[in-house]
PDB file of C-alpha atoms in Angstrom:
ATOM      1  CA  ASN A   1      93.570 115.409  99.879  1.00  0.00           C
ATOM      2  CA  ASN A   2      94.848 111.864 100.036  1.00  0.00           C
ATOM      3  CA  ILE A   3      94.097 108.735  98.030  1.00  0.00           C
ATOM      4  CA  THR A   4      94.838 105.131  98.947  1.00  0.00           C
ATOM      5  CA  VAL A   5      96.819 102.801  96.720  1.00  0.00           C
ATOM      6  CA  GLU A   6      93.737 100.656  96.145  1.00  0.00           C
ATOM      7  CA  LYS A   7      91.647 103.606  94.941  1.00  0.00           C
ATOM      8  CA  ALA A   8      94.508 105.003  92.855  1.00  0.00           C
ATOM      9  CA  TYR A   9      95.099 101.618  91.228  1.00  0.00           C
ATOM     10  CA  LYS A  10      91.472 101.549  90.059  1.00  0.00           C
ATOM     11  CA  ARG A  11      92.060 104.935  88.369  1.00  0.00           C
ATOM     12  CA  LEU A  12      95.181 103.799  86.489  1.00  0.00           C
ATOM     13  CA  SER A  13      93.401 103.460  83.132  1.00  0.00           C
ATOM     14  CA  ASP A  14      91.158 106.507  83.581  1.00  0.00           C
ATOM     15  CA  ALA A  15      91.877 109.066  80.840  1.00  0.00           C
ATOM     16  CA  ASN A  16      90.786 111.846  83.210  1.00  0.00           C
ATOM     17  CA  VAL A  17      93.541 111.040  85.701  1.00  0.00           C
ATOM     18  CA  ILE A  18      97.284 111.544  85.503  1.00  0.00           C
ATOM     19  CA  PHE A  19      99.906 110.187  87.854  1.00  0.00           C
ATOM     20  CA  LEU A  20     102.564 112.743  88.744  1.00  0.00           C
ATOM     21  CA  ASP A  21     105.875 111.507  90.137  1.00  0.00           C
ATOM     22  CA  VAL A  22     107.666 114.200  92.158  1.00  0.00           C
ATOM     23  CA  ARG A  23     110.772 112.124  92.961  1.00  0.00           C
ATOM     24  CA  THR A  24     114.140 112.810  91.398  1.00  0.00           C
ATOM     25  CA  ARG A  25     114.966 111.549  87.905  1.00  0.00           C
ATOM     26  CA  LYS A  26     117.472 109.163  89.502  1.00  0.00           C
ATOM     27  CA  GLU A  27     114.741 107.630  91.706  1.00  0.00           C
ATOM     28  CA  PHE A  28     112.357 107.471  88.738  1.00  0.00           C
ATOM     29  CA  ILE A  29     114.858 105.492  86.653  1.00  0.00           C
ATOM     30  CA  ARG A  30     116.437 103.402  89.413  1.00  0.00           C
ATOM     31  CA  ASP A  31     113.380 102.427  91.458  1.00  0.00           C
ATOM     32  CA  GLY A  32     110.694 102.171  88.792  1.00  0.00           C
ATOM     33  CA  ARG A  33     107.495 104.126  88.360  1.00  0.00           C
ATOM     34  CA  ILE A  34     103.763 103.871  88.005  1.00  0.00           C
ATOM     35  CA  LYS A  35     102.717 103.158  84.419  1.00  0.00           C
ATOM     36  CA  ASN A  36     102.353 106.283  82.231  1.00  0.00           C
ATOM     37  CA  SER A  37     103.288 108.656  85.037  1.00  0.00           C
ATOM     38  CA  VAL A  38     104.713 112.111  84.377  1.00  0.00           C
ATOM     39  CA  LEU A  39     107.972 113.037  86.122  1.00  0.00           C
ATOM     40  CA  ILE A  40     108.324 116.541  87.524  1.00  0.00           C
ATOM     41  CA  PRO A  41     110.639 116.528  90.550  1.00  0.00           C
ATOM     42  CA  LEU A  42     109.298 118.516  93.495  1.00  0.00           C
ATOM     43  CA  GLY A  43     112.118 121.047  93.253  1.00  0.00           C
ATOM     44  CA  LYS A  44     111.139 121.832  89.659  1.00  0.00           C
ATOM     45  CA  LEU A  45     107.360 121.862  90.093  1.00  0.00           C
ATOM     46  CA  LYS A  46     107.033 125.632  90.540  1.00  0.00           C
ATOM     47  CA  ASP A  47     108.942 126.192  87.291  1.00  0.00           C
ATOM     48  CA  SER A  48     106.956 123.578  85.359  1.00  0.00           C
ATOM     49  CA  HIS A  49     103.508 125.135  85.083  1.00  0.00           C
ATOM     50  CA  ASN A  50     103.677 124.825  81.304  1.00  0.00           C
ATOM     51  CA  LYS A  51     104.074 121.046  81.610  1.00  0.00           C
ATOM     52  CA  ILE A  52     101.215 120.601  84.052  1.00  0.00           C
ATOM     53  CA  GLU A  53      98.824 123.363  82.959  1.00  0.00           C
ATOM     54  CA  LYS A  54      97.405 121.204  80.165  1.00  0.00           C
ATOM     55  CA  HIS A  55      96.123 118.822  82.861  1.00  0.00           C
ATOM     56  CA  ILE A  56      94.094 121.448  84.758  1.00  0.00           C
ATOM     57  CA  ASN A  57      90.833 119.607  84.013  1.00  0.00           C
ATOM     58  CA  LYS A  58      92.133 116.208  85.099  1.00  0.00           C
ATOM     59  CA  GLU A  59      92.596 114.692  88.519  1.00  0.00           C
ATOM     60  CA  ILE A  60      96.247 114.433  89.469  1.00  0.00           C
ATOM     61  CA  ILE A  61      97.479 111.627  91.698  1.00  0.00           C
ATOM     62  CA  VAL A  62     100.822 112.746  93.076  1.00  0.00           C
ATOM     63  CA  TYR A  63     103.392 110.325  94.443  1.00  0.00           C
ATOM     64  CA  CYS A  64     106.946 110.194  95.700  1.00  0.00           C
ATOM     65  CA  ARG A  65     108.881 107.532  97.586  1.00  0.00           C
ATOM     66  CA  SER A  66     107.002 107.590 100.899  1.00  0.00           C
ATOM     67  CA  GLY A  67     104.411 110.379 100.716  1.00  0.00           C
ATOM     68  CA  ARG A  68     106.119 113.462 102.185  1.00  0.00           C
ATOM     69  CA  ARG A  69     107.083 115.227  98.963  1.00  0.00           C
ATOM     70  CA  SER A  70     103.774 114.323  97.339  1.00  0.00           C
ATOM     71  CA  GLU A  71     101.878 115.994 100.204  1.00  0.00           C
ATOM     72  CA  ILE A  72     103.834 119.217  99.627  1.00  0.00           C
ATOM     73  CA  ALA A  73     103.248 119.037  95.864  1.00  0.00           C
ATOM     74  CA  THR A  74      99.550 118.259  96.323  1.00  0.00           C
ATOM     75  CA  ARG A  75      99.027 121.302  98.568  1.00  0.00           C
ATOM     76  CA  TYR A  76     100.847 123.488  96.038  1.00  0.00           C
ATOM     77  CA  LEU A  77      98.831 122.172  93.072  1.00  0.00           C
ATOM     78  CA  ASN A  78      95.514 122.526  94.898  1.00  0.00           C
ATOM     79  CA  GLU A  79      96.374 126.151  95.758  1.00  0.00           C
ATOM     80  CA  TYR A  80      96.713 126.789  92.007  1.00  0.00           C
ATOM     81  CA  GLY A  81      93.363 125.280  91.088  1.00  0.00           C
ATOM     82  CA  PHE A  82      94.345 121.712  90.271  1.00  0.00           C
ATOM     83  CA  LYS A  83      92.434 118.749  91.648  1.00  0.00           C
ATOM     84  CA  ALA A  84      95.352 116.863  93.178  1.00  0.00           C
ATOM     85  CA  PHE A  85      95.564 113.940  95.594  1.00  0.00           C
ATOM     86  CA  SER A  86      98.599 112.579  97.415  1.00  0.00           C
ATOM     87  CA  LEU A  87      99.166 108.821  97.226  1.00  0.00           C
ATOM     88  CA  VAL A  88      99.203 107.567 100.824  1.00  0.00           C
ATOM     89  CA  GLY A  89     102.508 105.834 101.533  1.00  0.00           C
ATOM     90  CA  GLY A  90     103.974 106.767  98.157  1.00  0.00           C
ATOM     91  CA  PHE A  91     105.658 104.416  95.727  1.00  0.00           C
ATOM     92  CA  LEU A  92     106.757 102.122  98.562  1.00  0.00           C
ATOM     93  CA  ALA A  93     103.111 101.487  99.489  1.00  0.00           C
ATOM     94  CA  TRP A  94     102.203 101.104  95.795  1.00  0.00           C
ATOM     95  CA  GLU A  95     104.783  98.348  95.287  1.00  0.00           C
ATOM     96  CA  LYS A  96     103.906  96.589  98.539  1.00  0.00           C
ATOM     97  CA  THR A  97     100.161  96.629  97.825  1.00  0.00           C
ATOM     98  CA  LEU A  98     100.531  95.485  94.221  1.00  0.00           C
ATOM     99  CA  SER A  99     102.841  92.624  95.226  1.00  0.00           C
ATOM    100  CA  GLN A 100     100.097  91.427  97.596  1.00  0.00           C
ATOM    101  CA  LEU A 101      97.450  91.634  94.862  1.00  0.00           C
ATOM    102  CA  ASN A 102      99.467  89.553  92.381  1.00  0.00           C
TER     103      ASN A 102
END
């Protein structure tokens, strides 16, 4: 379950979609983030069901730096009944694509 940057960007203002950042807090602060995204580092995802459970009826677009961690998180979330998609290329692809659009 993957989603391209272009498709994800179009969903940015959709109230039925949340963006989940699974990078570390340090990466989140240092490198920037997608607007209104929720930070739950991959290593803490299994212990954070209470934070994510309220979004069970929303689509979740998961991202990390390059796409590896988000693929792991997406598989995990989908196994637990969430409708999750991994952002292809991660935050690096997001920044590159958006810089080309502007």
